[in-house]
PDB file of N, CA, C and O in Angstrom:
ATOM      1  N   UNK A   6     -10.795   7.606   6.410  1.00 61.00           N
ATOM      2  CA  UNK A   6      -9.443   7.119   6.503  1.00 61.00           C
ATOM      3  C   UNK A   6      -8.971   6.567   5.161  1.00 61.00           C
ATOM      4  O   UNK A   6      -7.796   6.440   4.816  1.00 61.00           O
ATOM      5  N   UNK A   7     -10.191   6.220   4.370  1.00 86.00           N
ATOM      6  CA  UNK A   7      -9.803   5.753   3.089  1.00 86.00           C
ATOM      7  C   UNK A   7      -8.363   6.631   2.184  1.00 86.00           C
ATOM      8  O   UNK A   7      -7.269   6.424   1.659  1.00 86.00           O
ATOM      9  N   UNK A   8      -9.383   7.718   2.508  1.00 93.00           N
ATOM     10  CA  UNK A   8      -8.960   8.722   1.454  1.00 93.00           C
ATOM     11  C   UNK A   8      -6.872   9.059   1.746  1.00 93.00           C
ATOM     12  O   UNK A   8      -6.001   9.206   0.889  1.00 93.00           O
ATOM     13  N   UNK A   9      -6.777   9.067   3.007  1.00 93.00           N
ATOM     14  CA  UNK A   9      -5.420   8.716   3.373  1.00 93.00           C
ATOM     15  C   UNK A   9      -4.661   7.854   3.376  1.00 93.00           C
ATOM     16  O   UNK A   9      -3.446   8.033   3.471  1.00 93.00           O
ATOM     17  N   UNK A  10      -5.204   6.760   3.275  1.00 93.00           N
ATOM     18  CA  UNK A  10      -4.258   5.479   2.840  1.00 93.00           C
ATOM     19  C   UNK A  10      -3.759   5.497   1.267  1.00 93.00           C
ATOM     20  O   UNK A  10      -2.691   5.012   0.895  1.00 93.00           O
ATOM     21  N   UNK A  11      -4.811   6.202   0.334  1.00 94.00           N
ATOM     22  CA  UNK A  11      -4.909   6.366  -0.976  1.00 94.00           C
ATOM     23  C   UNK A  11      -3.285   7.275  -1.204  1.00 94.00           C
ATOM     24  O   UNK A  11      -2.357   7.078  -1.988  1.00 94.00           O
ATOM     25  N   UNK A  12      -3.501   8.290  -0.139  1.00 95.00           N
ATOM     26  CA  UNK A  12      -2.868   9.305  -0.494  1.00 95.00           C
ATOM     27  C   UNK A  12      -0.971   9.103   0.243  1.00 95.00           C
ATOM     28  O   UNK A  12      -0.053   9.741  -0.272  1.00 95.00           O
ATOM     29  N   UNK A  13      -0.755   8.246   1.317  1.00 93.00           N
ATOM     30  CA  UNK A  13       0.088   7.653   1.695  1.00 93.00           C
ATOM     31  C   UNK A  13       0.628   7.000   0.528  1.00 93.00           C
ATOM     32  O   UNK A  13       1.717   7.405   0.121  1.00 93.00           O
ATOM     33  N   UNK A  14      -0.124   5.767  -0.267  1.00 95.00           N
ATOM     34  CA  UNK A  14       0.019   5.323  -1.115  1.00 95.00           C
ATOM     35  C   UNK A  14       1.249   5.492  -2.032  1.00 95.00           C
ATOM     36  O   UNK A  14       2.270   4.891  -2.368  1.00 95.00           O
ATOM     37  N   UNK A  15       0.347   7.057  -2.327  1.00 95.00           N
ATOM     38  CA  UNK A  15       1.339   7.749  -3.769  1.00 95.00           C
ATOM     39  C   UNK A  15       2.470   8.505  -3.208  1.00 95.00           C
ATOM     40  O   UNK A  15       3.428   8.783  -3.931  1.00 95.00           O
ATOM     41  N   UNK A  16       2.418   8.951  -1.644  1.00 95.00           N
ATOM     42  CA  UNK A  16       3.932   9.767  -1.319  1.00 95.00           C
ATOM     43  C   UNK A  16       4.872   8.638  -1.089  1.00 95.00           C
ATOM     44  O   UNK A  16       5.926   8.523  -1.714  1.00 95.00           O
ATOM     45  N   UNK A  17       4.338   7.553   0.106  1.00 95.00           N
ATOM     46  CA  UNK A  17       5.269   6.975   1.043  1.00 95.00           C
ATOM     47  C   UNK A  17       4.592   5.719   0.743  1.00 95.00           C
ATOM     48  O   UNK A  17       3.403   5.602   1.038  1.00 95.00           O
ATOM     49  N   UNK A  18       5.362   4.575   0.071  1.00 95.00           N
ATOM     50  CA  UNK A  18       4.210   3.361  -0.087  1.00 95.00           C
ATOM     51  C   UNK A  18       4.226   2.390   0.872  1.00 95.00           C
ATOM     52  O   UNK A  18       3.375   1.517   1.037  1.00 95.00           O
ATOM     53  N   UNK A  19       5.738   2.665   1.822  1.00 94.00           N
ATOM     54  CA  UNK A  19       5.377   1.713   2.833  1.00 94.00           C
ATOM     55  C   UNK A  19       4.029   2.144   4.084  1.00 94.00           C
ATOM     56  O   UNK A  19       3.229   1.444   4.704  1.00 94.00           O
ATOM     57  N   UNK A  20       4.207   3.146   4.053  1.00 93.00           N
ATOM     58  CA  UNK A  20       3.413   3.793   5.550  1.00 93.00           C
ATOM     59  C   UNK A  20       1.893   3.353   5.212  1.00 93.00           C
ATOM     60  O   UNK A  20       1.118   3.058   6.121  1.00 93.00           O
ATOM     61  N   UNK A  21       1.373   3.318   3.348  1.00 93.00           N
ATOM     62  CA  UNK A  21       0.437   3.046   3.621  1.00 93.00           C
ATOM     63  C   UNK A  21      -0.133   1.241   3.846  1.00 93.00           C
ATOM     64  O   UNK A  21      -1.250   0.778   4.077  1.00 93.00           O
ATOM     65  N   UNK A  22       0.281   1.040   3.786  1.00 93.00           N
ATOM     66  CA  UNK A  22       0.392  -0.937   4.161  1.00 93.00           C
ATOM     67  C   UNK A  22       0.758  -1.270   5.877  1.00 93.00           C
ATOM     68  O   UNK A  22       0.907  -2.345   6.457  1.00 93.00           O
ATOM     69  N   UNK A  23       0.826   0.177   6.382  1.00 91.00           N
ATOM     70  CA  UNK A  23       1.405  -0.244   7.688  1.00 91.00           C
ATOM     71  C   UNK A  23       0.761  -1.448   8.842  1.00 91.00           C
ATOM     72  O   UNK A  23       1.442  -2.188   9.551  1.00 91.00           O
ATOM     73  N   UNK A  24      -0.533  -1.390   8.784  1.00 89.00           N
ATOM     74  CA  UNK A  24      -1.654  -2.699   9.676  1.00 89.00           C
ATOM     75  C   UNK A  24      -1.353  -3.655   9.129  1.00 89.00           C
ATOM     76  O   UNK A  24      -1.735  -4.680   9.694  1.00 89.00           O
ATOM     77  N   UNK A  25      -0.485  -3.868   7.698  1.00 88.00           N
ATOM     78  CA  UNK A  25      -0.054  -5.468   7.346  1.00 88.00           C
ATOM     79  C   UNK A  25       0.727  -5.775   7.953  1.00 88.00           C
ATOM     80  O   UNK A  25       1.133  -5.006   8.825  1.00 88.00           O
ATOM     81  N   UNK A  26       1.471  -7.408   7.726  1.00 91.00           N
ATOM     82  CA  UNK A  26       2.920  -7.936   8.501  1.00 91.00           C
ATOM     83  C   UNK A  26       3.837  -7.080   7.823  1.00 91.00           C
ATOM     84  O   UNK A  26       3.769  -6.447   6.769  1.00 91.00           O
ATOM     85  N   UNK A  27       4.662  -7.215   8.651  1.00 93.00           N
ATOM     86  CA  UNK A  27       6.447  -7.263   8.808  1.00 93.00           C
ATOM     87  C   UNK A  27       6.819  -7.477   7.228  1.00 93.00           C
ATOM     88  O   UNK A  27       7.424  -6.756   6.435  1.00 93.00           O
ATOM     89  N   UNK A  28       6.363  -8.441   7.130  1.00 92.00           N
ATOM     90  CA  UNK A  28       6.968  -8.895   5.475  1.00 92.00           C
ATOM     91  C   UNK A  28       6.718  -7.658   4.284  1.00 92.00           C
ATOM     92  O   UNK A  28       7.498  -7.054   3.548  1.00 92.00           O
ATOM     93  N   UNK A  29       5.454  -7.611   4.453  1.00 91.00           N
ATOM     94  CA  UNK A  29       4.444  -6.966   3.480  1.00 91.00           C
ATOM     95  C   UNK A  29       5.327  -5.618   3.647  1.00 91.00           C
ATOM     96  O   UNK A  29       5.783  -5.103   2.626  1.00 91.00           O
ATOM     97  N   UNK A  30       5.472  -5.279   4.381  1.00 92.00           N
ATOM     98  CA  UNK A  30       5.814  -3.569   4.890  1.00 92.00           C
ATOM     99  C   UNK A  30       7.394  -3.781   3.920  1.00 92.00           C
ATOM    100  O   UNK A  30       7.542  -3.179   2.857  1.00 92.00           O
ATOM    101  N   UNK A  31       8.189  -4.466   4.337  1.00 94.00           N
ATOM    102  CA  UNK A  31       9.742  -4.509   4.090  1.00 94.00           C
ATOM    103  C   UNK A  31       9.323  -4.619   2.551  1.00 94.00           C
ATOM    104  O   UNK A  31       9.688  -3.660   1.870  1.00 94.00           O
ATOM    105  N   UNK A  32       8.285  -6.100   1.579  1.00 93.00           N
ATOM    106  CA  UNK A  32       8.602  -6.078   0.435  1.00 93.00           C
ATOM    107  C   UNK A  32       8.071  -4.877  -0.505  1.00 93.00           C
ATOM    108  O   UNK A  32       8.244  -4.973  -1.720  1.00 93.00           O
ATOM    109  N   UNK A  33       7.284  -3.495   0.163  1.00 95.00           N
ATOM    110  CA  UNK A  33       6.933  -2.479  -0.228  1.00 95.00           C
ATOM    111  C   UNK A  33       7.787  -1.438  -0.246  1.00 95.00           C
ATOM    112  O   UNK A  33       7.882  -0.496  -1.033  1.00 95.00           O
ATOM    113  N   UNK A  34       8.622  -1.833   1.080  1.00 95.00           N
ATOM    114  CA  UNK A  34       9.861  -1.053   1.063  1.00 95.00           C
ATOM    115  C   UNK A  34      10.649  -0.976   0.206  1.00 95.00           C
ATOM    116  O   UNK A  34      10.966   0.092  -0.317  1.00 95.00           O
ATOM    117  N   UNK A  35      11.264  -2.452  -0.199  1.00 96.00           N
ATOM    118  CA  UNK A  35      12.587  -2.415  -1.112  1.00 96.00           C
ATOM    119  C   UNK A  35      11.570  -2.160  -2.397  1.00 96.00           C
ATOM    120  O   UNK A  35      12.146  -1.386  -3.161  1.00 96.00           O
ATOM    121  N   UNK A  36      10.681  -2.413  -2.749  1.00 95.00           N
ATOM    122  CA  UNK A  36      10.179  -2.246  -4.162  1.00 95.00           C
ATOM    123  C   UNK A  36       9.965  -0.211  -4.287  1.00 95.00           C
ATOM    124  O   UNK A  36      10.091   0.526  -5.264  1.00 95.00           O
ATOM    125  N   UNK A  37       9.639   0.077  -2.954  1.00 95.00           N
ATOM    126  CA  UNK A  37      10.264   1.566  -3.041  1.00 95.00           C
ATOM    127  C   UNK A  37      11.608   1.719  -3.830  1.00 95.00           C
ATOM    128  O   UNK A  37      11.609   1.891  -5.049  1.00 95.00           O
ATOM    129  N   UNK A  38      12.784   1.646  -3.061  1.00 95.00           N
ATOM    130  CA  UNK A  38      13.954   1.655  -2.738  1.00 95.00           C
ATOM    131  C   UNK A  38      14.215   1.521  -4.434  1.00 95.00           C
ATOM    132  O   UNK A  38      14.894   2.345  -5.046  1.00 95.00           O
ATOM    133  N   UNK A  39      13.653   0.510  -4.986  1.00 95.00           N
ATOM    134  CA  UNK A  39      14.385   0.117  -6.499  1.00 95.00           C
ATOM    135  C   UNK A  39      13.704   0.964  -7.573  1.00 95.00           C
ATOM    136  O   UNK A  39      14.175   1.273  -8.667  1.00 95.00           O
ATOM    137  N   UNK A  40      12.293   1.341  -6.971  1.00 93.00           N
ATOM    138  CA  UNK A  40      11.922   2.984  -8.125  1.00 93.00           C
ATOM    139  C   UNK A  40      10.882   2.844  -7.189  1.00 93.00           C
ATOM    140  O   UNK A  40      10.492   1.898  -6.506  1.00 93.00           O
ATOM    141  N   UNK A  41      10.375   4.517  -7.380  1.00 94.00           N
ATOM    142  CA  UNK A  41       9.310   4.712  -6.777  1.00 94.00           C
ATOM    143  C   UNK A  41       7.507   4.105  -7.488  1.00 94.00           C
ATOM    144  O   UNK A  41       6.489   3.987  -6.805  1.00 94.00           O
ATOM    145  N   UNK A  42       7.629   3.844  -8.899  1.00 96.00           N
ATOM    146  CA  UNK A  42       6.314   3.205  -9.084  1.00 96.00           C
ATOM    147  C   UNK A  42       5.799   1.855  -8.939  1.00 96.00           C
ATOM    148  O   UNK A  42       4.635   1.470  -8.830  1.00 96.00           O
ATOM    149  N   UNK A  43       7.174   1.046  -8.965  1.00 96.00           N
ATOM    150  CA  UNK A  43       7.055  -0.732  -8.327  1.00 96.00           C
ATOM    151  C   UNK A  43       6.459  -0.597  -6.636  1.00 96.00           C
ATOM    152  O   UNK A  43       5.616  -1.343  -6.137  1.00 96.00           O
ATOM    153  N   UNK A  44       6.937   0.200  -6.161  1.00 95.00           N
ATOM    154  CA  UNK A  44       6.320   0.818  -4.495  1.00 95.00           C
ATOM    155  C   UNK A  44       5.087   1.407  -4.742  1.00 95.00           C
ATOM    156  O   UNK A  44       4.517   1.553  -3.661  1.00 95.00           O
ATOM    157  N   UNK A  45       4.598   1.701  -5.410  1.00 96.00           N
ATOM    158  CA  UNK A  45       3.177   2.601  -5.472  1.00 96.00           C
ATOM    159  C   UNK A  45       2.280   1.428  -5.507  1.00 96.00           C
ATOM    160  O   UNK A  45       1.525   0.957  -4.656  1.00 96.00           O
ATOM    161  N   UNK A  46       2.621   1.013  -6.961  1.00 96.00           N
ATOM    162  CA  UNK A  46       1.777  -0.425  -7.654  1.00 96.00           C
ATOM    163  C   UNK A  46       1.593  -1.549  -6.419  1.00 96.00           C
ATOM    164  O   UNK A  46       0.506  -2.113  -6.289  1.00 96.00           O
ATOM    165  N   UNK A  47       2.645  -1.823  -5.577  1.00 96.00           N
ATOM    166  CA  UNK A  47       2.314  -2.558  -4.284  1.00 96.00           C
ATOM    167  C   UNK A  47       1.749  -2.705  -3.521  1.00 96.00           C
ATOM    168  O   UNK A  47       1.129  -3.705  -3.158  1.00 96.00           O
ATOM    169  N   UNK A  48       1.882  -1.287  -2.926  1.00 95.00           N
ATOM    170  CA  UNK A  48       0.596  -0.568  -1.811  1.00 95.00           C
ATOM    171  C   UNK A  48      -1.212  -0.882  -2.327  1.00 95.00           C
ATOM    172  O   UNK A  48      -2.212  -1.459  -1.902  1.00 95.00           O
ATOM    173  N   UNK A  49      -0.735  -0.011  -3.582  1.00 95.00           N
ATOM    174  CA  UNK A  49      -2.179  -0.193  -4.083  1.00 95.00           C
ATOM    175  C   UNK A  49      -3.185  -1.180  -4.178  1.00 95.00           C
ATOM    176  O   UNK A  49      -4.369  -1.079  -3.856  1.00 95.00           O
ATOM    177  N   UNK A  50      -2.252  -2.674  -4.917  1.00 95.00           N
ATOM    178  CA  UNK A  50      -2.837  -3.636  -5.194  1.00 95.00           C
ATOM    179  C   UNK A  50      -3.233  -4.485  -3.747  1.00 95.00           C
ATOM    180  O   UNK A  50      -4.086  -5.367  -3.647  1.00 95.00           O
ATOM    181  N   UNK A  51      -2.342  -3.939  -2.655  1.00 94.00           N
ATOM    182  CA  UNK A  51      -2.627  -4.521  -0.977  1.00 94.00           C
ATOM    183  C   UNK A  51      -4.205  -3.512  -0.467  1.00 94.00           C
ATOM    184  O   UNK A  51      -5.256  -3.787   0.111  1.00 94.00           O
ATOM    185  N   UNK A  52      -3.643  -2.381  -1.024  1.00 94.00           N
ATOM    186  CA  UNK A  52      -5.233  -1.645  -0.309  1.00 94.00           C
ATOM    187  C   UNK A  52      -6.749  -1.935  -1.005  1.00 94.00           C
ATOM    188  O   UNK A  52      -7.901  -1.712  -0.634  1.00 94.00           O
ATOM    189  N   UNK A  53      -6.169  -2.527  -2.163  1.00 94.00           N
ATOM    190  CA  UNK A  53      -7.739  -3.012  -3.461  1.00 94.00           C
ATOM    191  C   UNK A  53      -7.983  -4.307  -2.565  1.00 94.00           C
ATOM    192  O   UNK A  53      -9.063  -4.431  -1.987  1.00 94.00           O
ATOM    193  N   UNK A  54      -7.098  -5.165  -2.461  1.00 94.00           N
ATOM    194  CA  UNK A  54      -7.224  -6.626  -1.554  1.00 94.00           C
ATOM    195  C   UNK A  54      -7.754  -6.156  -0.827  1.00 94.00           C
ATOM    196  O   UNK A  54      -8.960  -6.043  -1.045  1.00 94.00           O
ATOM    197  N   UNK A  55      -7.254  -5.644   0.357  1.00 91.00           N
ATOM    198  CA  UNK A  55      -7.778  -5.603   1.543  1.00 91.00           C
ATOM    199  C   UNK A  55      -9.681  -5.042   1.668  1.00 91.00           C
ATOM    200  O   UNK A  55     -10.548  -5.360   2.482  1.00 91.00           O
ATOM    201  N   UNK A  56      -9.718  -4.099   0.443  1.00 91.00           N
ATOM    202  CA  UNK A  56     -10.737  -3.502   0.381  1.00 91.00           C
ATOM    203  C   UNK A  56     -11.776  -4.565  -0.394  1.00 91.00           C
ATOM    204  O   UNK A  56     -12.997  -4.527  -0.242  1.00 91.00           O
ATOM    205  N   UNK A  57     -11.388  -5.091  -0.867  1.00 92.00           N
ATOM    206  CA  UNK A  57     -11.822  -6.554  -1.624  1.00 92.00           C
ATOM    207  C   UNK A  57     -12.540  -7.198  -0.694  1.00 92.00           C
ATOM    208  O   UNK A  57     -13.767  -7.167  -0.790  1.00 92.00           O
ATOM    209  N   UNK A  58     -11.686  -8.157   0.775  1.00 90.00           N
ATOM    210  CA  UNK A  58     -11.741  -8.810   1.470  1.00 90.00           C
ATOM    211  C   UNK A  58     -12.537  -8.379   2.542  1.00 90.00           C
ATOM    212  O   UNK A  58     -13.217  -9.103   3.268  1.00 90.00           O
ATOM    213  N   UNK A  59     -12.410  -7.099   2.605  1.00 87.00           N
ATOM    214  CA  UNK A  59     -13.804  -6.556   3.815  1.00 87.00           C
ATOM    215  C   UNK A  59     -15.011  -6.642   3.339  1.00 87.00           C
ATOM    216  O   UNK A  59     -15.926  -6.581   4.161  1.00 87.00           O
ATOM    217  N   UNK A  60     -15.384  -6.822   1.737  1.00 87.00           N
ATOM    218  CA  UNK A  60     -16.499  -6.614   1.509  1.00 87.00           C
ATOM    219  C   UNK A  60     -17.101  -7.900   1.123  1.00 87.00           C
ATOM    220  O   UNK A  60     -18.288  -7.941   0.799  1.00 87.00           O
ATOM    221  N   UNK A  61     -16.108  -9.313   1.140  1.00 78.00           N
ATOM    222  CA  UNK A  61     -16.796 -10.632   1.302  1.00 78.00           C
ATOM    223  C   UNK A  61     -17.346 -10.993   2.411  1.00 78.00           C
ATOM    224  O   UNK A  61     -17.901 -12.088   2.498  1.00 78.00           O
TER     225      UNK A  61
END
């Protein structure tokens, strides 16, 4: 599943953050909305966290 969140990431950056809150999803959204690499850089740095935090 990794490998699809990766890849969500770089098409659609909200979809891949989707198991986060409400918030998280919307501030990935508009950082879409205002260019597509401020939306990439978002996702990403949420899926490194998250991937971070499973492994403490």
């Amino acid at each position: 599943m990794d490998i699809r969140r990766w890849i969500l990431a770089f098409i659609l950056p909200p979809a891949a953050v989707m198991n986060k809150e409400a918030g998280t999803i919307m501030l990935t959204g508009i950082l879409t909305l205002l260019g597509w690499l401020p939306g990439v850089a978002a996702a990403v740095i949420m899926i490194l966290q998250e991937k971070k935090q499973a492994k403490a």
